[in-house]
Amino acid sequence: MSLRNRLLLAFAGLAFAPMLAVCAIGYVAGTRAVGALLRGRAEERAERIAHRVEQTLGEQQERLRQLARGQSLGDFVRATGGDAPVPPVPETARAHLVAFFESNRPYFESLTCFGGAGQPLFRLLGAGDEVRLQTENLVAGPVRPDENVWGGGDRVWRSPVMESASHGSSLLMTAPVPAAGPQARPSGALVLEIRLKNSIRSADESETPLAPGASRARHAVIALDKATGVVIYHTNPALHHQTVASAMPYFEPVVRRLGSSQAGEADYETPDGDRWLASFRQMREPSLALVAGEDYTAASAGVRRAGAWSLLVALAAGAAGLALIWRVAGRAERDLRRISLGAKAVAAGDFNQRVETEGMGAEARELAEGFNRMSERLRAHITTTSETRQFESFMRLSAMLSHDLKNAIAGLSLLVTNMEKHIHREEFRADAISSLRQATDKLRRLVARLNEPVKSLSGEYRREARPTDLVAVIRRVLAANVEPHASLYEVEARLPEKLVATVEPDRIENVVENLVINAVEAMGAAGGRLSVEAGELGDGFVYFAVADTGVGMDETFLRTRLYRPFATTKTKGIGLGLYTCREVVEAHGGRLEVESRLGVGTRFRVVLPSRLFISGDRRGPSQKGKPADPKGEHGS
């Protein structure tokens, strides 16, 4: 994934998404807060209006009781007993009745007086702006006193809600007219018919007037007759005196809640899609319920607008941030790609590569300039290193050739010494001539190696690998380097008649010669036993081993210095013998093993392939246990 895409994803995950989440959380929290506020307001409004309605009805009830207990009205009612015609209402009583009716005309529909036998005596009605007292053609109809009133006492009784085609829902209050004596039965009763709609409207308008300039009410007060499902009162007058099923079917969930609870909350949705939160209360009358609703849709419009604006601002800010990151990251990615291409070119070997910094940003320019400085220093270092390696190669070649020359000169020196003693012997002279010829050939090969310095640095190549009898090579080396000192060393040779390995004879002979000379020098003038053995290992490999009873080598030297060039513990030599031997053996696909203990001696074993070694083959057969790193002090 590119840098620009990673930055875009990081910005979206760490900034853009949290910003949208904050907007969403703020919107949800705002709508919930509005809902909680409206529910509390609806509950408070329902409680207050219910209290006011009950207070108004209570006041009317008390006034009716006081009116029924008046002296002039009591005398009139008590005078109407028996079959005598009803006398005219006295002026004093008439004045009290009219004053009572006038003071509460918005709430009163009628006031009817009944005698002790339940017969109507007169009715007070509101006719336009006047109050009319009716004494003739009285028909009680639905306005009848509550039967409980004849049981005595001065309690005012309320009837269930009544429905009238002319003026809607009403409530009857019945107050007893006390008798003159101590008898229990009242002399008569006053029945007051109250308009419920007006009583509730008075309480509603006193609490929730429509705000000036408002297009619609944000709250509603609804009074219901649960028994009939009729809307007694609604803030919208068009819904008065209609059933919920016909005029407000969406309100039926609230009606069902009303039937099972004295108080509670409910939500409903109007046909235009507005959501309302309602709180309801059961009134004193069993079938009368009051509901206060709050328009949640209108009240939360501000929150929705604020949420929409915050979302738009967040989207705009996020889009601007993404665009900025796209541009800045794209430029940085382009600059880094140029630097990356330059680095790849240098890695491929083009050390003259240079990154152009024109048009780059400050950070990328600084990085590119650092890369250019590094490239220049690398070129200078490579030039210096090349010259140093050339010098080191020359020194290494000189040291290796010096080592081979030393071995050749040692052989010639030994031949010269023996010639002084045995020149008179015919067979010795023949052997000397042969040894001189071999020494001359060896020196000629050394001079030839000077003409190929790269190939002569180690044994990492083979000019003429061919099947070679290792036994003949070993016997030739022993004859040239050990037999002249037969009086000092005991030679134990356990060799087969023939052992073939596919190697370069001259290079392997140098390995055998170096190991034998090292063994002789390790034992020194004190003498010792030189053991040489050879044989087959299986899996297409053979071996030969050279062991001595010299001073041996310690563990530290074996682990850290044995095969290191120019590392030796001898007073003479340059320390390249074992290093060269290992290089030659490994170049042929074999390995060089060593075992040594201080004061006991050292044993070197060379494992070689019996067939032509191909690069990639394993070096030597599998071993049950690889010998530990050699121990002791040895080298050449």
XYZ file of C-alpha atoms in Angstrom:
636
model
C 0.000 0.000 0.000
C 1.387 3.396 -0.964
C 2.274 6.131 1.517
C -0.572 8.312 0.290
C -3.169 5.574 0.779
C -1.833 4.792 4.251
C -2.067 8.469 5.246
C -5.588 8.713 3.843
C -6.657 5.643 5.794
C -4.973 6.967 8.939
C -6.726 10.340 8.593
C -10.059 8.669 7.929
C -9.645 6.353 10.897
C -8.136 8.787 13.416
C -9.787 12.094 12.465
C -12.623 11.838 9.959
C -14.449 8.876 11.503
C -14.199 10.262 15.083
C -15.464 13.627 13.825
C -18.505 11.960 12.249
C -18.960 9.901 15.405
C -18.948 13.074 17.511
C -21.585 14.590 15.211
C -23.717 11.454 15.494
C -23.299 11.326 19.269
C -24.157 15.020 19.551
C -27.240 14.554 17.395
C -28.437 11.533 19.375
C -27.724 13.269 22.676
C -29.550 16.395 21.485
C -32.636 14.516 20.330
C -32.707 12.531 23.555
C -32.382 15.704 25.606
C -35.245 17.305 23.654
C -37.348 14.179 24.158
C -36.649 14.120 27.897
C -37.434 17.845 28.159
C -40.707 17.475 26.254
C -41.782 14.454 28.276
C -41.151 16.353 31.465
C -43.014 19.361 30.113
C -45.977 17.243 28.991
C -46.143 15.539 32.364
C -46.020 18.853 34.169
C -48.626 20.371 31.846
C -50.999 17.428 32.262
C -50.616 17.605 36.015
C -51.248 21.366 36.146
C -54.272 21.320 33.821
C -55.799 18.357 35.611
C -55.315 20.179 38.873
C -56.847 23.362 37.495
C -59.862 21.529 36.063
C -60.388 19.740 39.348
C -59.968 23.024 41.189
C -62.571 24.707 38.970
C -65.049 21.861 39.451
C -64.424 21.936 43.165
C -65.110 25.632 43.322
C -68.390 25.166 41.433
C -69.290 22.314 43.717
C -68.734 24.432 46.825
C -70.711 27.350 45.418
C -73.569 24.986 44.582
C -73.582 23.696 48.160
C -73.716 27.232 49.546
C -76.532 28.116 47.161
C -78.549 25.033 48.191
C -78.186 25.926 51.853
C -79.535 29.483 51.328
C -82.521 30.490 53.474
C -84.732 31.971 50.752
C -84.274 28.990 48.419
C -84.858 26.546 51.307
C -88.079 28.230 52.321
C -89.281 28.145 48.702
C -88.564 24.445 48.253
C -90.088 23.454 51.571
C -93.253 25.414 50.676
C -93.861 23.290 47.576
C -94.699 20.060 49.303
C -97.869 18.072 48.569
C -100.163 18.522 45.616
C -100.377 22.319 45.919
C -99.359 24.286 42.847
C -95.764 25.541 42.730
C -95.637 29.131 44.022
C -93.615 31.809 42.257
C -89.920 31.954 43.092
C -89.344 34.729 45.602
C -87.385 37.721 44.328
C -84.679 37.213 46.923
C -84.150 33.610 45.868
C -84.355 34.608 42.180
C -81.670 37.259 42.715
C -79.355 34.721 44.394
C -79.909 32.186 41.611
C -79.249 34.674 38.790
C -76.133 36.035 40.504
C -74.793 32.476 40.932
C -75.474 31.619 37.295
C -74.079 34.882 35.911
C -70.819 34.573 37.809
C -70.043 31.213 36.169
C -71.984 31.407 32.905
C -69.063 30.060 30.686
C -69.105 26.808 32.665
C -72.891 26.378 33.330
C -75.458 24.928 30.959
C -78.471 24.846 33.336
C -79.509 24.809 36.967
C -82.617 22.758 37.907
C -84.394 22.701 41.279
C -86.284 19.537 42.343
C -88.767 19.123 45.162
C -88.710 16.495 47.840
C -90.712 14.119 45.669
C -88.279 14.484 42.800
C -90.553 16.793 40.757
C -88.862 19.711 38.868
C -89.740 23.114 40.373
C -87.869 25.498 38.051
C -84.873 25.599 35.645
C -82.392 28.403 35.109
C -81.024 28.600 31.531
C -78.624 30.895 29.728
C -80.363 32.493 26.736
C -77.966 34.730 24.861
C -76.806 37.486 27.177
C -79.704 36.924 29.599
C -80.541 34.311 32.207
C -84.015 32.838 31.839
C -85.960 31.221 34.675
C -88.321 28.519 33.416
C -91.169 27.392 35.723
C -93.636 25.857 33.283
C -93.555 22.843 30.944
C -90.603 21.408 32.806
C -89.346 18.054 31.542
C -86.596 16.534 33.607
C -85.113 14.509 30.734
C -81.536 13.426 31.372
C -81.052 16.093 34.027
C -82.085 14.172 37.134
C -80.800 14.403 40.714
C -78.412 11.751 41.904
C -80.349 9.154 43.934
C -77.701 9.279 46.614
C -78.683 12.826 47.499
C -81.867 11.648 49.293
C -79.846 9.713 51.774
C -79.131 12.793 53.838
C -76.057 14.880 54.541
C -74.779 17.903 52.649
C -72.409 16.194 50.217
C -72.493 17.276 46.593
C -72.716 14.330 44.207
C -71.234 14.150 40.701
C -72.697 12.140 37.865
C -70.806 10.380 35.044
C -70.055 12.336 31.880
C -73.154 12.953 29.775
C -73.306 13.550 26.042
C -75.701 16.058 24.495
C -76.289 16.763 20.840
C -76.779 20.473 21.563
C -73.830 21.345 23.777
C -71.621 18.277 23.925
C -70.313 16.637 27.075
C -71.460 17.806 30.455
C -71.224 16.869 34.103
C -74.095 16.960 36.637
C -73.570 18.108 40.226
C -76.367 17.419 42.730
C -76.588 19.314 46.079
C -79.282 18.637 48.692
C -81.617 21.396 49.940
C -81.759 20.777 53.727
C -85.080 20.143 55.459
C -86.389 22.474 58.209
C -86.387 19.833 60.928
C -83.953 17.149 61.990
C -85.373 14.519 59.587
C -82.830 12.911 57.314
C -84.466 13.296 53.927
C -83.700 16.668 52.222
C -86.609 18.916 51.197
C -85.279 19.101 47.614
C -82.170 19.163 45.421
C -80.307 21.496 43.053
C -78.814 19.914 39.889
C -76.123 21.943 38.089
C -75.201 20.962 34.517
C -71.579 21.967 33.800
C -70.017 22.241 30.335
C -66.816 20.188 30.583
C -65.386 21.573 27.358
C -65.378 25.130 28.690
C -63.885 24.117 32.021
C -60.981 22.349 30.324
C -60.517 25.136 27.751
C -60.197 27.656 30.563
C -57.437 25.639 32.168
C -55.707 25.047 28.804
C -55.775 28.654 27.637
C -54.500 29.900 30.948
C -51.458 27.661 30.630
C -50.680 27.248 26.930
C -51.590 30.204 24.734
C -50.455 30.015 21.101
C -47.263 32.014 20.646
C -47.571 35.123 18.424
C -46.616 34.381 14.830
C -46.575 30.609 15.404
C -47.806 28.575 12.422
C -49.124 25.784 14.622
C -49.452 24.848 18.252
C -46.492 22.904 19.601
C -48.600 21.311 22.293
C -52.088 19.869 22.616
C -54.544 19.210 25.434
C -57.089 16.447 24.906
C -59.927 15.352 27.201
C -61.567 12.000 26.498
C -64.588 10.103 27.652
C -63.058 6.668 27.899
C -66.440 5.001 28.093
C -67.568 6.275 24.691
C -64.280 7.242 23.056
C -65.584 10.784 22.443
C -63.207 13.725 22.360
C -64.639 16.075 25.003
C -62.007 18.717 24.347
C -59.095 19.204 21.934
C -56.806 22.146 21.373
C -58.015 21.952 17.779
C -61.749 22.862 18.022
C -62.516 20.952 14.824
C -62.100 17.701 16.737
C -64.591 18.474 19.522
C -67.398 15.949 20.150
C -66.011 13.376 17.686
C -64.949 9.858 18.389
C -61.273 8.947 18.371
C -61.891 6.110 15.914
C -63.366 8.444 13.292
C -61.424 11.688 13.809
C -58.117 10.565 15.387
C -57.353 6.914 14.583
C -53.654 7.586 15.107
C -54.465 8.374 18.765
C -55.817 4.910 19.550
C -52.488 3.597 21.014
C -52.751 6.307 23.648
C -56.410 5.432 24.321
C -55.425 1.798 24.917
C -52.821 2.949 27.440
C -55.472 5.071 29.157
C -57.589 2.026 29.838
C -54.882 0.295 31.900
C -53.132 3.109 33.801
C -54.020 5.989 36.046
C -51.083 7.993 34.670
C -48.312 7.446 32.177
C -46.659 8.391 28.894
C -47.215 7.417 25.282
C -46.088 8.485 21.798
C -48.162 8.888 18.674
C -47.654 10.080 15.129
C -50.054 12.304 13.212
C -50.940 11.704 9.539
C -48.573 14.498 8.413
C -45.644 12.568 9.913
C -45.180 14.611 13.077
C -44.268 12.736 16.226
C -45.902 13.733 19.498
C -44.999 12.852 23.076
C -48.030 12.566 25.390
C -48.555 12.381 29.148
C -51.977 11.348 30.474
C -53.837 11.572 33.802
C -57.023 9.931 35.051
C -59.508 12.519 36.427
C -61.768 12.042 39.446
C -64.605 10.953 37.203
C -63.885 7.326 36.186
C -64.468 7.849 32.477
C -62.738 11.215 32.158
C -59.042 11.323 31.142
C -56.781 14.252 30.324
C -53.846 14.089 27.882
C -51.130 16.742 27.371
C -49.084 16.330 24.180
C -45.855 17.986 22.955
C -44.843 18.237 19.293
C -41.494 16.447 19.273
C -40.966 16.951 15.525
C -41.307 20.731 15.766
C -39.329 20.990 19.000
C -36.434 18.878 17.667
C -36.276 20.690 14.322
C -33.521 22.927 15.678
C -31.524 19.928 16.833
C -31.923 18.283 13.432
C -30.847 21.458 11.663
C -27.858 21.792 13.964
C -27.015 18.111 13.411
C -27.302 18.501 9.638
C -25.096 21.599 9.683
C -22.526 19.928 11.926
C -22.512 16.909 9.601
C -22.040 19.152 6.572
C -19.234 21.042 8.302
C -17.588 17.759 9.336
C -17.880 16.394 5.798
C -16.490 19.616 4.340
C -13.609 19.682 6.831
C -12.915 15.979 6.249
C -12.998 16.422 2.469
C -10.637 19.397 2.734
C -8.297 17.375 4.971
C -8.376 14.422 2.598
C -7.671 16.674 -0.373
C -4.756 18.314 1.455
C -3.322 14.941 2.473
C -3.806 13.649 -1.080
C -1.811 16.532 -2.464
C 0.936 16.667 0.164
C 1.298 12.886 0.412
C 1.272 12.557 -3.379
C 4.118 15.030 -3.667
C 6.061 13.316 -0.874
C 5.416 9.912 -2.468
C 6.666 11.184 -5.828
C 9.832 12.550 -4.199
C 10.430 9.316 -2.288
C 9.919 7.313 -5.461
C 12.675 9.330 -7.159
C 15.000 8.667 -4.222
C 14.010 4.972 -4.227
C 14.788 4.645 -7.937
C 18.177 6.231 -7.307
C 18.870 3.794 -4.467
C 17.893 0.831 -6.663
C 20.218 2.063 -9.390
C 23.099 2.289 -6.894
C 22.237 -1.194 -5.606
C 22.375 -2.454 -9.210
C 25.918 -1.105 -9.560
C 25.395 2.364 -11.024
C 27.491 4.297 -8.503
C 27.339 7.446 -10.606
C 23.615 7.789 -9.902
C 22.487 11.178 -8.564
C 18.992 12.271 -7.468
C 17.887 15.657 -8.780
C 16.397 17.801 -5.968
C 14.643 20.397 -8.114
C 10.950 20.704 -7.229
C 11.209 18.562 -4.091
C 9.796 19.439 -0.693
C 12.118 20.509 2.111
C 12.203 17.113 3.842
C 12.607 15.107 0.631
C 15.270 17.552 -0.622
C 17.271 17.063 2.562
C 16.953 13.279 2.193
C 17.965 13.410 -1.487
C 20.990 15.597 -0.719
C 22.015 13.135 1.983
C 21.624 10.295 -0.524
C 23.783 12.141 -3.059
C 26.485 12.738 -0.435
C 26.348 9.069 0.518
C 26.619 8.045 -3.141
C 29.670 10.255 -3.642
C 31.356 8.881 -0.544
C 30.494 5.340 -1.633
C 32.161 5.939 -5.004
C 35.240 7.279 -3.263
C 35.233 4.371 -0.809
C 34.869 1.808 -3.593
C 37.800 3.366 -5.459
C 39.941 3.314 -2.314
C 38.828 -0.209 -1.417
C 39.610 -1.472 -4.908
C 43.122 -0.097 -4.714
C 43.539 -1.526 -1.213
C 42.306 -4.955 -2.311
C 44.668 -4.945 -5.262
C 47.545 -4.228 -2.896
C 46.357 -6.873 -0.422
C 46.006 -9.403 -3.262
C 49.567 -8.735 -4.328
C 50.821 -9.131 -0.772
C 48.801 -12.311 -0.318
C 50.104 -13.786 -3.577
C 53.655 -12.916 -2.575
C 53.236 -14.583 0.814
C 51.726 -17.749 -0.692
C 54.442 -18.049 -3.298
C 57.029 -17.415 -0.609
C 55.543 -20.303 1.351
C 55.792 -22.636 -1.656
C 59.311 -21.405 -2.408
C 60.255 -22.070 1.209
C 59.092 -25.668 0.917
C 60.944 -26.104 -2.399
C 64.121 -24.570 -0.987
C 63.857 -26.786 2.096
C 63.750 -29.845 -0.165
C 66.723 -28.621 -2.208
C 68.650 -27.811 0.965
C 68.041 -31.308 2.259
C 69.187 -32.749 -1.094
C 72.365 -30.702 -1.000
C 73.115 -31.851 2.539
C 72.638 -35.468 1.569
C 74.744 -35.041 -1.558
C 77.735 -34.069 0.594
C 77.403 -37.367 2.420
C 76.319 -39.772 -0.315
C 77.561 -38.291 -3.625
C 79.877 -41.280 -4.086
C 76.913 -43.672 -4.276
C 75.651 -44.393 -7.762
C 72.019 -44.994 -6.734
C 71.993 -41.764 -4.715
C 73.176 -39.751 -7.683
C 70.331 -41.162 -9.758
C 67.804 -40.265 -7.064
C 69.357 -36.797 -6.709
C 69.033 -36.177 -10.432
C 65.348 -37.195 -10.240
C 64.793 -34.967 -7.173
C 66.459 -32.024 -8.905
C 64.255 -32.543 -11.934
C 61.144 -32.550 -9.730
C 62.313 -29.447 -7.848
C 62.974 -27.712 -11.166
C 59.467 -28.577 -12.390
C 57.989 -27.261 -9.159
C 59.865 -23.978 -9.464
C 58.750 -23.729 -13.098
C 55.134 -24.144 -11.975
C 55.615 -21.433 -9.371
C 56.822 -19.065 -12.051
C 53.782 -20.006 -14.165
C 51.505 -19.151 -11.267
C 53.015 -15.669 -11.193
C 51.587 -15.182 -14.688
C 48.051 -15.976 -13.354
C 47.922 -14.089 -10.034
C 44.112 -14.137 -9.700
C 43.913 -17.906 -10.036
C 46.899 -18.403 -7.752
C 45.467 -16.650 -4.685
C 43.763 -19.764 -3.288
C 42.608 -23.216 -4.177
C 39.267 -21.966 -5.476
C 39.919 -23.393 -8.935
C 41.244 -26.631 -10.434
C 43.161 -26.560 -13.703
C 43.367 -30.314 -14.363
C 41.290 -32.350 -11.893
C 41.687 -35.996 -12.855
C 41.737 -39.414 -11.183
C 44.869 -39.491 -9.035
C 46.376 -42.243 -6.889
C 46.723 -40.635 -3.458
C 48.928 -43.502 -2.180
C 51.634 -42.687 -4.785
C 51.457 -38.999 -3.879
C 51.756 -39.727 -0.140
C 54.718 -42.128 -0.617
C 56.484 -39.568 -2.813
C 56.085 -36.851 -0.159
C 57.284 -39.173 2.622
C 60.316 -40.204 0.587
C 61.261 -36.589 -0.053
C 60.611 -35.106 3.407
C 60.775 -37.878 6.064
C 62.971 -40.727 4.937
C 66.161 -38.588 5.060
C 65.419 -38.190 8.794
C 64.507 -41.812 9.422
C 66.834 -41.937 12.429
C 64.730 -39.281 14.278
C 61.157 -40.310 13.470
C 59.230 -43.522 13.576
C 57.029 -43.648 10.482
C 53.856 -45.725 10.609
C 52.123 -45.903 7.202
C 48.790 -47.713 6.910
C 48.098 -47.314 3.218
C 46.197 -49.447 0.698
C 47.837 -50.460 -2.540
C 45.885 -47.809 -4.422
C 43.402 -45.040 -3.505
C 41.939 -42.914 -6.322
C 40.553 -39.397 -5.894
C 39.524 -36.964 -8.650
C 41.805 -34.000 -7.856
C 44.564 -31.839 -9.248
C 47.708 -33.819 -8.354
C 50.104 -30.917 -7.847
C 47.783 -28.995 -5.526
C 46.912 -32.071 -3.440
C 50.603 -32.998 -3.261
C 51.238 -29.533 -1.817
C 48.560 -30.235 0.822
C 50.143 -33.585 1.774
C 53.607 -32.047 1.809
C 52.473 -29.164 4.018
C 50.763 -31.477 6.549
C 53.807 -33.820 6.700
C 56.279 -30.957 7.113
C 54.061 -29.412 9.845
C 53.961 -32.770 11.666
C 57.784 -33.173 11.474
C 58.370 -29.619 12.661
C 55.824 -30.053 15.500
C 57.845 -33.027 16.855
C 61.186 -31.243 16.304
C 64.642 -32.671 17.062
C 63.238 -34.717 19.961
C 61.712 -37.047 17.400
C 58.446 -38.951 17.637
C 56.013 -41.081 15.706
C 54.536 -39.976 12.396
C 51.375 -41.888 11.427
C 49.931 -41.773 7.932
C 46.803 -43.660 6.885
C 44.307 -43.609 4.011
C 41.184 -45.409 2.937
C 37.630 -45.216 1.588
C 34.653 -43.657 3.436
C 31.815 -44.642 1.125
C 29.319 -42.411 -0.683
C 32.059 -41.646 -3.252
C 34.615 -40.204 -0.784
C 38.113 -41.203 0.336
C 40.434 -39.862 2.995
C 44.018 -39.665 4.158
C 45.245 -38.628 7.634
C 48.561 -37.365 9.046
C 49.152 -37.643 12.822
C 52.117 -36.726 14.999
C 53.131 -36.939 18.649
C 54.188 -33.331 18.867
C 53.271 -30.608 21.349
C 49.663 -30.286 20.105
C 47.455 -27.168 20.085
C 45.178 -25.578 22.690
C 41.440 -24.978 22.295
C 41.688 -21.209 21.962
C 44.120 -21.408 19.060
C 41.988 -24.047 17.343
C 38.824 -21.976 17.662
C 40.180 -18.543 16.768
C 43.458 -18.727 14.826
C 44.160 -22.121 13.244
C 42.918 -21.310 9.729
C 43.455 -17.542 9.877
C 45.995 -16.294 7.293
C 49.352 -15.188 8.724
C 48.526 -16.733 12.149
C 51.237 -19.145 13.467
C 52.923 -20.133 16.718
C 56.214 -21.195 15.098
C 59.287 -19.014 15.166
C 59.591 -19.482 11.407
C 56.902 -19.326 8.731
C 54.224 -16.827 7.741
C 51.096 -18.783 8.765
C 49.567 -19.507 5.336
C 50.100 -23.277 5.146
C 46.888 -24.568 6.781
C 44.844 -21.721 5.334
C 45.996 -22.680 1.818
C 45.449 -26.393 2.522
C 41.849 -25.814 3.579
C 41.158 -23.618 0.530
C 42.532 -26.267 -1.826
C 40.655 -29.153 -0.151
C 37.319 -27.309 -0.107
C 37.790 -26.228 -3.733
C 37.935 -29.938 -4.603
C 34.690 -30.601 -2.718
C 36.311 -32.042 0.396
C 36.969 -30.930 3.942
C 39.864 -30.681 6.370
C 39.357 -32.023 9.910
C 41.648 -31.740 12.912
C 41.957 -33.290 16.360
C 44.612 -32.095 18.802
C 45.505 -32.145 22.501
C 48.326 -30.341 24.248
C 51.222 -32.689 25.036
C 49.653 -35.550 23.058
C 49.794 -34.528 19.418
C 47.719 -33.579 16.399
C 45.866 -35.490 13.709
C 44.700 -33.937 10.409
C 42.276 -35.813 8.167
C 41.558 -34.810 4.572
C 38.319 -36.059 2.964
C 38.181 -35.883 -0.862
C 35.721 -37.028 -3.535
C 36.595 -40.071 -5.577
C 34.679 -38.602 -8.539
C 34.692 -35.151 -10.110
C 33.270 -32.604 -7.700
C 30.368 -30.449 -9.031
C 29.538 -27.147 -7.345
C 26.492 -27.628 -5.095
C 27.429 -31.164 -3.942
C 27.812 -31.631 -0.199
C 31.395 -31.628 1.026
C 32.115 -35.097 2.344
C 29.864 -37.899 3.607
C 27.478 -37.518 6.534
C 29.094 -37.905 9.943
C 27.724 -39.394 13.110
C 29.466 -36.676 15.036
C 31.461 -33.823 13.597
C 34.810 -33.461 15.385
C 35.137 -30.511 17.685
C 37.221 -27.584 16.536
C 40.895 -28.572 16.671
C 42.880 -27.806 19.789
C 46.473 -26.794 20.259
C 49.262 -24.789 18.698
C 50.093 -25.642 15.132
C 50.549 -23.783 11.849
C 53.047 -23.136 9.117
